[in-house]
PDB file of C-alpha atoms and ligand atoms in Angstrom:
ATOM      1  CA  MET A 286    -120.445 137.031  35.475  1.00 97.00           C
ATOM      2  CA  ILE A 287    -116.837 137.504  34.238  1.00 98.00           C
ATOM      3  CA  ILE A 288    -115.206 135.270  31.502  1.00 98.00           C
ATOM      4  CA  LEU A 289    -111.753 133.861  32.397  1.00 98.00           C
ATOM      5  CA  ASP A 290    -110.210 134.723  28.735  1.00 98.00           C
ATOM      6  CA  GLY A 291    -107.453 132.318  28.561  1.00 98.00           C
ATOM      7  CA  LYS A 292    -106.761 132.898  24.860  1.00 98.00           C
ATOM      8  CA  LYS A 293    -106.201 136.848  25.473  1.00 98.00           C
ATOM      9  CA  LEU A 294    -103.702 135.910  28.430  1.00 98.00           C
ATOM     10  CA  SER A 295    -101.948 132.978  26.505  1.00 98.00           C
ATOM     11  CA  ASP A 296    -101.379 135.493  23.729  1.00 98.00           C
ATOM     12  CA  LYS A 297     -99.864 137.745  26.234  1.00 98.00           C
ATOM     13  CA  ILE A 298     -97.704 135.091  27.613  1.00 98.00           C
ATOM     14  CA  ARG A 299     -96.414 133.782  24.173  1.00 98.00           C
ATOM     15  CA  GLU A 300     -95.909 137.610  23.103  1.00 98.00           C
ATOM     16  CA  ASN A 301     -93.427 137.972  26.349  1.00 98.00           C
ATOM     17  CA  VAL A 302     -92.060 134.127  25.351  1.00 98.00           C
ATOM     18  CA  LYS A 303     -90.905 135.404  21.832  1.00 98.00           C
ATOM     19  CA  LYS A 304     -89.077 138.540  23.522  1.00 98.00           C
ATOM     20  CA  GLU A 305     -87.092 135.948  25.917  1.00 98.00           C
ATOM     21  CA  VAL A 306     -86.281 133.831  23.004  1.00 98.00           C
ATOM     22  CA  ASP A 307     -85.018 136.616  21.266  1.00 98.00           C
ATOM     23  CA  GLU A 308     -82.738 137.406  24.380  1.00 97.00           C
ATOM     24  CA  LEU A 309     -81.610 134.096  24.527  1.00 97.00           C
ATOM     25  CA  GLN A 310     -80.775 133.530  20.720  1.00 96.00           C
ATOM     26  CA  LYS A 311     -78.924 137.170  21.181  1.00 96.00           C
ATOM     27  CA  SER A 312     -76.362 135.319  23.774  1.00 92.00           C
ATOM     28  CA  GLY A 313     -76.024 132.206  21.688  1.00 93.00           C
ATOM     29  CA  THR A 314     -78.910 130.064  23.037  1.00 95.00           C
ATOM     30  CA  THR A 315     -81.946 128.673  20.713  1.00 97.00           C
ATOM     31  CA  PRO A 316     -84.519 126.870  22.896  1.00 98.00           C
ATOM     32  CA  GLY A 317     -85.274 123.391  21.684  1.00 98.00           C
ATOM     33  CA  LEU A 318     -88.536 121.510  22.337  1.00 98.00           C
ATOM     34  CA  ALA A 319     -88.572 117.590  21.202  1.00 98.00           C
ATOM     35  CA  VAL A 320     -91.936 115.975  20.684  1.00 98.00           C
ATOM     36  CA  ILE A 321     -92.808 112.397  20.224  1.00 98.00           C
ATOM     37  CA  LEU A 322     -95.887 111.281  19.040  1.00 98.00           C
ATOM     38  CA  VAL A 323     -96.749 107.468  19.159  1.00 98.00           C
ATOM     39  CA  GLY A 324     -99.938 106.047  17.005  1.00 96.00           C
ATOM     40  CA  ASN A 325    -102.420 107.921  15.067  1.00 92.00           C
ATOM     41  CA  ASP A 326    -104.859 109.302  17.571  1.00 94.00           C
ATOM     42  CA  PRO A 327    -106.329 112.306  15.946  1.00 93.00           C
ATOM     43  CA  ALA A 328    -106.455 114.381  19.166  1.00 93.00           C
ATOM     44  CA  SER A 329    -103.113 113.830  19.978  1.00 96.00           C
ATOM     45  CA  ALA A 330    -101.891 114.600  16.487  1.00 96.00           C
ATOM     46  CA  ALA A 331    -103.908 117.574  16.777  1.00 95.00           C
ATOM     47  CA  TYR A 332    -102.175 118.664  19.927  1.00 96.00           C
ATOM     48  CA  VAL A 333     -98.511 117.974  18.713  1.00 96.00           C
ATOM     49  CA  ASN A 334     -99.350 120.048  15.634  1.00 96.00           C
ATOM     50  CA  MET A 335    -100.500 123.048  17.690  1.00 96.00           C
ATOM     51  CA  LYS A 336     -97.418 122.498  20.398  1.00 97.00           C
ATOM     52  CA  SER A 337     -95.245 122.857  17.265  1.00 97.00           C
ATOM     53  CA  ARG A 338     -96.614 125.517  15.469  1.00 97.00           C
ATOM     54  CA  ALA A 339     -96.472 127.599  18.675  1.00 98.00           C
ATOM     55  CA  CYS A 340     -92.779 126.660  19.061  1.00 98.00           C
ATOM     56  CA  LYS A 341     -92.226 128.172  15.724  1.00 97.00           C
ATOM     57  CA  GLU A 342     -94.194 131.244  16.333  1.00 98.00           C
ATOM     58  CA  ALA A 343     -92.065 131.900  19.507  1.00 98.00           C
ATOM     59  CA  GLY A 344     -88.732 130.957  17.554  1.00 98.00           C
ATOM     60  CA  ILE A 345     -88.206 127.853  19.646  1.00 98.00           C
ATOM     61  CA  TYR A 346     -86.557 124.861  17.674  1.00 98.00           C
ATOM     62  CA  SER A 347     -88.572 121.948  17.542  1.00 97.00           C
ATOM     63  CA  ILE A 348     -88.551 118.559  16.234  1.00 97.00           C
ATOM     64  CA  ALA A 349     -91.312 116.016  15.908  1.00 96.00           C
ATOM     65  CA  HIS A 350     -90.889 112.566  16.356  1.00 97.00           C
ATOM     66  CA  GLU A 351     -93.801 110.521  15.010  1.00 97.00           C
ATOM     67  CA  MET A 352     -94.165 106.658  15.251  1.00 96.00           C
ATOM     68  CA  PRO A 353     -96.291 104.057  14.381  1.00 97.00           C
ATOM     69  CA  ASP A 354     -98.326 102.204  16.805  1.00 96.00           C
ATOM     70  CA  SER A 355     -96.433  99.379  16.489  1.00 96.00           C
ATOM     71  CA  ILE A 356     -92.961 100.586  17.776  1.00 98.00           C
ATOM     72  CA  SER A 357     -91.267  98.921  20.616  1.00 98.00           C
ATOM     73  CA  GLN A 358     -90.919 100.377  24.065  1.00 98.00           C
ATOM     74  CA  GLU A 359     -86.918 100.101  23.483  1.00 98.00           C
ATOM     75  CA  ASN A 360     -87.223 102.121  20.124  1.00 98.00           C
ATOM     76  CA  ILE A 361     -89.120 105.066  21.972  1.00 98.00           C
ATOM     77  CA  LEU A 362     -86.505 104.562  24.797  1.00 98.00           C
ATOM     78  CA  ASP A 363     -83.548 105.091  21.997  1.00 98.00           C
ATOM     79  CA  ILE A 364     -85.371 108.382  21.073  1.00 98.00           C
ATOM     80  CA  ILE A 365     -85.578 109.754  24.751  1.00 98.00           C
ATOM     81  CA  HIS A 366     -81.572 108.544  25.388  1.00 98.00           C
ATOM     82  CA  MET A 367     -80.568 110.604  22.205  1.00 98.00           C
ATOM     83  CA  MET A 368     -82.584 113.595  23.150  1.00 98.00           C
ATOM     84  CA  ASN A 369     -81.584 113.686  26.467  1.00 98.00           C
ATOM     85  CA  LYS A 370     -77.798 113.883  25.050  1.00 98.00           C
ATOM     86  CA  ASN A 371     -78.795 116.381  22.300  1.00 97.00           C
ATOM     87  CA  PRO A 372     -77.349 119.831  23.701  1.00 96.00           C
ATOM     88  CA  ASN A 373     -80.015 121.702  21.215  1.00 96.00           C
ATOM     89  CA  ILE A 374     -82.886 119.970  23.151  1.00 98.00           C
ATOM     90  CA  ASP A 375     -84.239 121.672  26.353  1.00 98.00           C
ATOM     91  CA  GLY A 376     -87.358 119.950  26.508  1.00 98.00           C
ATOM     92  CA  ILE A 377     -88.683 116.476  25.666  1.00 98.00           C
ATOM     93  CA  LEU A 378     -92.083 115.936  25.787  1.00 98.00           C
ATOM     94  CA  VAL A 379     -94.215 112.477  25.098  1.00 98.00           C
ATOM     95  CA  GLN A 380     -97.650 112.741  24.070  1.00 98.00           C
ATOM     96  CA  LEU A 381     -99.919 110.619  26.393  1.00 97.00           C
ATOM     97  CA  PRO A 382    -101.866 108.270  26.214  1.00 96.00           C
ATOM     98  CA  LEU A 383     -99.591 105.709  24.633  1.00 97.00           C
ATOM     99  CA  PRO A 384    -100.284 102.508  23.016  1.00 96.00           C
ATOM    100  CA  LYS A 385    -101.270  99.944  25.510  1.00 96.00           C
ATOM    101  CA  HIS A 386     -98.094  97.653  25.036  1.00 96.00           C
ATOM    102  CA  ILE A 387     -96.039 100.624  26.253  1.00 98.00           C
ATOM    103  CA  ASP A 388     -95.079 101.090  29.759  1.00 98.00           C
ATOM    104  CA  THR A 389     -96.128 104.794  30.189  1.00 98.00           C
ATOM    105  CA  THR A 390     -94.201 104.845  33.531  1.00 98.00           C
ATOM    106  CA  ALA A 391     -90.955 103.494  32.045  1.00 98.00           C
ATOM    107  CA  ILE A 392     -91.002 105.940  29.253  1.00 98.00           C
ATOM    108  CA  LEU A 393     -91.506 109.084  31.559  1.00 98.00           C
ATOM    109  CA  GLU A 394     -89.001 108.142  34.097  1.00 98.00           C
ATOM    110  CA  ALA A 395     -86.191 107.774  30.873  1.00 98.00           C
ATOM    111  CA  ILE A 396     -86.690 111.673  30.389  1.00 98.00           C
ATOM    112  CA  ASP A 397     -83.999 113.513  31.937  1.00 98.00           C
ATOM    113  CA  PRO A 398     -85.759 115.525  34.888  1.00 98.00           C
ATOM    114  CA  ASN A 399     -83.845 118.712  33.658  1.00 98.00           C
ATOM    115  CA  LYS A 400     -85.663 118.340  30.382  1.00 98.00           C
ATOM    116  CA  ASP A 401     -89.093 117.392  31.593  1.00 98.00           C
ATOM    117  CA  VAL A 402     -91.025 120.107  30.574  1.00 98.00           C
ATOM    118  CA  ASP A 403     -94.466 118.031  30.853  1.00 98.00           C
ATOM    119  CA  GLY A 404     -93.598 117.825  34.579  1.00 98.00           C
ATOM    120  CA  PHE A 405     -94.380 114.427  34.426  1.00 98.00           C
ATOM    121  CA  HIS A 406     -91.361 112.722  35.830  1.00 98.00           C
ATOM    122  CA  PRO A 407     -91.776 111.397  39.422  1.00 98.00           C
ATOM    123  CA  TYR A 408     -88.637 113.788  40.315  1.00 98.00           C
ATOM    124  CA  ASN A 409     -90.677 116.766  39.289  1.00 98.00           C
ATOM    125  CA  VAL A 410     -93.820 115.625  40.719  1.00 98.00           C
ATOM    126  CA  GLY A 411     -92.039 115.064  44.094  1.00 98.00           C
ATOM    127  CA  ARG A 412     -90.681 118.689  44.100  1.00 98.00           C
ATOM    128  CA  VAL A 413     -94.011 120.106  43.054  1.00 98.00           C
ATOM    129  CA  VAL A 414     -95.780 118.367  45.857  1.00 98.00           C
ATOM    130  CA  ALA A 415     -92.999 119.596  48.513  1.00 98.00           C
ATOM    131  CA  GLY A 416     -93.479 123.110  47.087  1.00 97.00           C
ATOM    132  CA  LEU A 417     -90.030 123.292  45.640  1.00 98.00           C
ATOM    133  CA  ASP A 418     -89.108 124.781  42.429  1.00 97.00           C
ATOM    134  CA  GLY A 419     -89.512 121.959  39.292  1.00 98.00           C
ATOM    135  CA  PHE A 420     -91.301 121.712  36.094  1.00 98.00           C
ATOM    136  CA  ILE A 421     -95.117 122.084  36.718  1.00 98.00           C
ATOM    137  CA  PRO A 422     -97.119 120.198  34.323  1.00 98.00           C
ATOM    138  CA  ALA A 423     -98.879 122.486  31.744  1.00 98.00           C
ATOM    139  CA  THR A 424    -102.693 122.313  31.887  1.00 98.00           C
ATOM    140  CA  PRO A 425    -102.786 123.197  35.951  1.00 98.00           C
ATOM    141  CA  TYR A 426     -99.946 125.806  35.842  1.00 98.00           C
ATOM    142  CA  GLY A 427    -101.932 127.215  33.277  1.00 98.00           C
ATOM    143  CA  VAL A 428    -105.050 127.408  35.530  1.00 99.00           C
ATOM    144  CA  MET A 429    -102.803 128.829  38.271  1.00 99.00           C
ATOM    145  CA  GLU A 430    -101.601 131.691  35.774  1.00 98.00           C
ATOM    146  CA  LEU A 431    -105.485 132.476  34.954  1.00 98.00           C
ATOM    147  CA  LEU A 432    -106.577 132.666  38.203  1.00 99.00           C
ATOM    148  CA  LYS A 433    -103.592 135.335  39.186  1.00 98.00           C
ATOM    149  CA  GLU A 434    -104.514 137.333  36.133  1.00 98.00           C
ATOM    150  CA  TYR A 435    -107.760 137.970  37.567  1.00 98.00           C
ATOM    151  CA  GLU A 436    -106.546 138.388  41.128  1.00 98.00           C
ATOM    152  CA  ILE A 437    -108.306 135.541  42.273  1.00 98.00           C
ATOM    153  CA  ASP A 438    -106.674 133.811  45.685  1.00 98.00           C
ATOM    154  CA  PRO A 439    -107.285 130.281  46.488  1.00 98.00           C
ATOM    155  CA  LYS A 440    -106.270 130.996  49.901  1.00 99.00           C
ATOM    156  CA  GLY A 441    -109.000 129.529  52.443  1.00 98.00           C
ATOM    157  CA  LYS A 442    -111.485 128.821  49.499  1.00 98.00           C
ATOM    158  CA  ASN A 443    -112.902 125.496  49.289  1.00 99.00           C
ATOM    159  CA  VAL A 444    -112.046 124.029  45.733  1.00 99.00           C
ATOM    160  CA  CYS A 445    -113.739 121.094  44.490  1.00 99.00           C
ATOM    161  CA  VAL A 446    -111.113 119.221  41.717  1.00 99.00           C
ATOM    162  CA  VAL A 447    -113.128 116.893  39.645  1.00 98.00           C
ATOM    163  CA  GLY A 448    -110.847 114.084  38.006  1.00 98.00           C
ATOM    164  CA  ALA A 449    -107.780 112.633  39.747  1.00 98.00           C
ATOM    165  CA  SER A 450    -105.317 111.883  36.692  1.00 98.00           C
ATOM    166  CA  ASN A 451    -101.449 112.264  36.800  1.00 97.00           C
ATOM    167  CA  ILE A 452    -101.785 114.867  34.193  1.00 97.00           C
ATOM    168  CA  VAL A 453    -104.472 117.236  35.168  1.00 98.00           C
ATOM    169  CA  GLY A 454    -106.511 116.214  38.715  1.00 98.00           C
ATOM    170  CA  LYS A 455    -103.632 115.493  40.817  1.00 98.00           C
ATOM    171  CA  PRO A 456    -101.017 118.360  40.054  1.00 98.00           C
ATOM    172  CA  MET A 457    -104.085 120.684  40.119  1.00 98.00           C
ATOM    173  CA  ALA A 458    -105.072 119.603  43.649  1.00 99.00           C
ATOM    174  CA  THR A 459    -101.165 120.113  44.607  1.00 98.00           C
ATOM    175  CA  LEU A 460    -101.104 123.389  43.205  1.00 98.00           C
ATOM    176  CA  LEU A 461    -104.108 124.556  44.674  1.00 99.00           C
ATOM    177  CA  LEU A 462    -103.280 123.144  48.157  1.00 98.00           C
ATOM    178  CA  ASN A 463     -99.770 124.700  48.182  1.00 98.00           C
ATOM    179  CA  ALA A 464    -101.895 128.068  47.311  1.00 98.00           C
ATOM    180  CA  ASN A 465    -103.894 127.565  50.988  1.00 98.00           C
ATOM    181  CA  ALA A 466    -107.028 126.164  49.570  1.00 99.00           C
ATOM    182  CA  THR A 467    -109.095 123.494  50.989  1.00 99.00           C
ATOM    183  CA  VAL A 468    -108.978 120.988  48.106  1.00 98.00           C
ATOM    184  CA  ASP A 469    -111.615 118.074  47.717  1.00 98.00           C
ATOM    185  CA  ILE A 470    -110.356 115.683  44.928  1.00 98.00           C
ATOM    186  CA  CYS A 471    -113.326 114.161  43.478  1.00 98.00           C
ATOM    187  CA  HIS A 472    -113.043 110.783  40.742  1.00 98.00           C
ATOM    188  CA  ILE A 473    -115.158 107.943  39.045  1.00 97.00           C
ATOM    189  CA  TYR A 474    -115.556 106.242  42.609  1.00 98.00           C
ATOM    190  CA  THR A 475    -116.927 109.685  44.539  1.00 98.00           C
ATOM    191  CA  LYS A 476    -120.610 108.544  45.986  1.00 98.00           C
ATOM    192  CA  ASP A 477    -122.026 111.977  46.131  1.00 98.00           C
ATOM    193  CA  LEU A 478    -120.224 114.480  43.770  1.00 98.00           C
ATOM    194  CA  LYS A 479    -122.941 117.013  44.169  1.00 98.00           C
ATOM    195  CA  ALA A 480    -122.495 117.272  47.803  1.00 98.00           C
ATOM    196  CA  HIS A 481    -118.888 117.972  46.783  1.00 98.00           C
ATOM    197  CA  THR A 482    -119.215 120.656  44.263  1.00 98.00           C
ATOM    198  CA  LEU A 483    -122.075 122.695  46.048  1.00 98.00           C
ATOM    199  CA  ASN A 484    -119.989 123.436  48.916  1.00 98.00           C
ATOM    200  CA  ALA A 485    -117.099 124.731  46.433  1.00 99.00           C
ATOM    201  CA  ASP A 486    -116.165 128.284  46.234  1.00 99.00           C
ATOM    202  CA  ILE A 487    -114.043 127.201  43.074  1.00 99.00           C
ATOM    203  CA  ILE A 488    -114.704 124.012  40.667  1.00 99.00           C
ATOM    204  CA  CYS A 489    -111.967 122.779  38.400  1.00 99.00           C
ATOM    205  CA  VAL A 490    -113.150 119.959  36.296  1.00 98.00           C
ATOM    206  CA  GLY A 491    -111.361 117.980  33.548  1.00 98.00           C
ATOM    207  CA  VAL A 492    -112.703 114.459  33.136  1.00 98.00           C
ATOM    208  CA  GLY A 493    -113.919 114.386  29.505  1.00 97.00           C
ATOM    209  CA  VAL A 494    -117.895 114.069  30.398  1.00 98.00           C
ATOM    210  CA  VAL A 495    -120.186 116.482  28.183  1.00 98.00           C
ATOM    211  CA  ASN A 496    -122.320 118.439  30.898  1.00 98.00           C
ATOM    212  CA  LEU A 497    -121.338 116.681  33.808  1.00 98.00           C
ATOM    213  CA  ILE A 498    -121.227 120.047  35.891  1.00 98.00           C
ATOM    214  CA  LYS A 499    -124.805 120.894  35.889  1.00 98.00           C
ATOM    215  CA  GLU A 500    -126.500 124.227  37.476  1.00 98.00           C
ATOM    216  CA  ASP A 501    -127.863 122.792  40.593  1.00 98.00           C
ATOM    217  CA  MET A 502    -124.580 121.604  41.333  1.00 98.00           C
ATOM    218  CA  VAL A 503    -122.692 124.867  41.407  1.00 98.00           C
ATOM    219  CA  LYS A 504    -123.555 127.250  44.205  1.00 98.00           C
ATOM    220  CA  ASP A 505    -124.252 130.990  43.521  1.00 98.00           C
ATOM    221  CA  GLY A 506    -121.156 133.155  42.885  1.00 98.00           C
ATOM    222  CA  ALA A 507    -118.831 130.098  42.373  1.00 98.00           C
ATOM    223  CA  ILE A 508    -116.098 130.256  39.934  1.00 99.00           C
ATOM    224  CA  ILE A 509    -115.793 127.415  37.351  1.00 98.00           C
ATOM    225  CA  ILE A 510    -112.710 126.236  35.712  1.00 99.00           C
ATOM    226  CA  ASP A 511    -113.243 123.870  32.878  1.00 98.00           C
ATOM    227  CA  ILE A 512    -110.655 121.822  31.865  1.00 98.00           C
ATOM    228  CA  GLY A 513    -112.307 119.462  29.904  1.00 97.00           C
ATOM    229  CA  ILE A 514    -112.627 119.312  25.931  1.00 96.00           C
ATOM    230  CA  ASN A 515    -115.081 117.318  24.262  1.00 96.00           C
ATOM    231  CA  ARG A 516    -115.982 117.270  20.711  1.00 94.00           C
ATOM    232  CA  LEU A 517    -119.881 116.988  19.996  1.00 96.00           C
ATOM    233  CA  GLU A 518    -120.968 114.944  17.016  1.00 96.00           C
ATOM    234  CA  ASN A 519    -121.686 118.178  15.028  1.00 97.00           C
ATOM    235  CA  GLY A 520    -118.040 118.936  15.267  1.00 94.00           C
ATOM    236  CA  LYS A 521    -118.573 121.515  18.138  1.00 96.00           C
ATOM    237  CA  LEU A 522    -115.976 121.659  21.030  1.00 96.00           C
ATOM    238  CA  VAL A 523    -117.302 121.692  24.390  1.00 98.00           C
ATOM    239  CA  GLY A 524    -116.077 121.361  27.831  1.00 98.00           C
ATOM    240  CA  ASP A 525    -117.388 119.345  31.103  1.00 98.00           C
ATOM    241  CA  VAL A 526    -119.657 121.959  32.147  1.00 98.00           C
ATOM    242  CA  ASP A 527    -123.344 123.019  31.096  1.00 98.00           C
ATOM    243  CA  PHE A 528    -122.096 126.507  30.450  1.00 98.00           C
ATOM    244  CA  GLU A 529    -125.083 127.700  29.049  1.00 97.00           C
ATOM    245  CA  ASN A 530    -127.006 126.944  32.436  1.00 98.00           C
ATOM    246  CA  VAL A 531    -123.976 127.584  34.690  1.00 98.00           C
ATOM    247  CA  ALA A 532    -122.657 130.546  33.537  1.00 98.00           C
ATOM    248  CA  SER A 533    -125.334 132.843  35.009  1.00 97.00           C
ATOM    249  CA  LYS A 534    -124.963 131.706  38.486  1.00 97.00           C
ATOM    250  CA  CYS A 535    -120.938 131.963  38.443  1.00 98.00           C
ATOM    251  CA  SER A 536    -118.784 135.027  39.515  1.00 98.00           C
ATOM    252  CA  TYR A 537    -115.912 133.816  36.670  1.00 98.00           C
ATOM    253  CA  ILE A 538    -116.182 131.011  34.347  1.00 98.00           C
ATOM    254  CA  THR A 539    -113.384 129.810  31.514  1.00 98.00           C
ATOM    255  CA  PRO A 540    -115.016 129.235  28.229  1.00 98.00           C
ATOM    256  CA  VAL A 541    -114.597 125.904  25.922  1.00 98.00           C
ATOM    257  CA  PRO A 542    -112.857 126.730  23.412  1.00 97.00           C
ATOM    258  CA  GLY A 543    -110.902 129.426  24.780  1.00 98.00           C
ATOM    259  CA  GLY A 544    -110.475 128.661  28.347  1.00 98.00           C
ATOM    260  CA  VAL A 545    -107.591 126.482  29.703  1.00 98.00           C
ATOM    261  CA  GLY A 546    -106.642 125.010  26.308  1.00 98.00           C
ATOM    262  CA  PRO A 547    -104.632 127.998  25.220  1.00 98.00           C
ATOM    263  CA  MET A 548    -102.896 128.266  28.583  1.00 98.00           C
ATOM    264  CA  THR A 549    -101.720 124.801  28.358  1.00 98.00           C
ATOM    265  CA  ILE A 550     -99.757 125.459  25.249  1.00 98.00           C
ATOM    266  CA  ALA A 551     -98.193 128.876  26.644  1.00 98.00           C
ATOM    267  CA  MET A 552     -97.178 127.166  30.111  1.00 98.00           C
ATOM    268  CA  LEU A 553     -95.246 124.500  27.918  1.00 98.00           C
ATOM    269  CA  LEU A 554     -93.092 127.166  25.920  1.00 98.00           C
ATOM    270  CA  GLU A 555     -92.645 128.749  29.495  1.00 98.00           C
ATOM    271  CA  ASN A 556     -91.134 125.789  30.876  1.00 98.00           C
ATOM    272  CA  THR A 557     -89.409 125.401  27.588  1.00 98.00           C
ATOM    273  CA  ILE A 558     -87.701 128.815  28.089  1.00 98.00           C
ATOM    274  CA  LYS A 559     -87.356 127.839  31.743  1.00 98.00           C
ATOM    275  CA  SER A 560     -85.278 124.712  30.995  1.00 98.00           C
ATOM    276  CA  ALA A 561     -83.380 126.851  28.294  1.00 98.00           C
ATOM    277  CA  LYS A 562     -82.231 129.319  30.434  1.00 96.00           C
ATOM    278  CA  ASN A 563     -81.019 126.467  33.204  1.00 94.00           C
ATOM    279  CA  ARG A 564     -78.953 125.230  30.420  1.00 87.00           C
ATOM    280  CA  LYS A 565     -77.347 128.580  29.594  1.00 83.00           C
ATOM    281  CA  GLN A 566     -76.385 129.312  33.164  1.00 86.00           C
ATOM    282  CA  LYS A 567     -74.868 125.959  33.483  1.00 85.00           C
ATOM    283  CA  ALA A 568     -72.668 126.569  30.146  1.00 78.00           C
TER     284      ALA A 568
HETATM  285  N1  LIG B 654    -102.078 114.179  27.023  1.00 75.18           N
HETATM  286  C1  LIG B 654    -103.333 115.476  27.479  1.00 75.18           C
HETATM  287  N2  LIG B 654    -102.771 116.219  27.641  1.00 75.18           N
HETATM  288  C2  LIG B 654    -101.279 116.330  27.700  1.00 75.18           C
HETATM  289  C3  LIG B 654    -100.159 117.104  28.204  1.00 75.18           C
HETATM  290  O1  LIG B 654    -100.269 117.942  28.765  1.00 75.18           O
HETATM  291  N3  LIG B 654     -98.970 116.548  27.658  1.00 75.18           N
HETATM  292  C4  LIG B 654     -98.664 115.409  27.150  1.00 75.18           C
HETATM  293  N4  LIG B 654     -97.659 115.108  26.805  1.00 75.18           N
HETATM  294  N5  LIG B 654     -99.569 114.510  27.006  1.00 75.18           N
HETATM  295  C5  LIG B 654    -101.060 115.168  26.905  1.00 75.18           C
END
């Protein structure tokens, strides 16, 4: 069994991003990212902090707009319009989920697709589905890069994606389909999850359920990508896979922490650089 080391690959990517930022700066462009955080969910605040810190380390200019839960949709839209117009900002990221009184679709559609480094705007969603160049959501993008690093080609493989969210499951399935895998997408209404996972050469799971994927649901030699992040009562971070019992059956597996999580941050930086390069080209 081989551990897919996302920490190691993300460090390599972040070093590379730093070099690219240096190059861009030499020619007068400092990449910039605006992060919008609404409310006081501790997990969201922690993610935003990590993203801001990663930007700083890479030399990317970042601004965090932190707003209370009670903020109106119009006020969030005003900030987005401002960031759309700001020539120093290449990427705009609205941390999800948003409070219930906010229309998430309206917020995501207000972001300039050219600055949509999360790849959540329908324009980029459509481009990625069509196999065209566009911003790819960071988490599934990170998974694809991790597979590439370990020379795992999804072509012709049976893949089971567990979870069908717009952020992870759907774009994950799309990228794997574009890489010529045969993809099952399972979700909360799937009748017999085990039947799907047992048939899979690669399982990608990200639903936030501790120990959802157990030993008897995995075929020998399978590749396991654990996108779940759950904090246990004792403070320990775990994924959606019963790692201790599943790992010995796998050919490859991602740990939690240190697997997909660090890749998400690295790919966000990559997307921000891509946007900054586009800006430079247009100048
Ligand atoms: N919430 C959970 N994951 C993500 C992500 O990748 N981007 C944003 N904006 N919000 C998230």
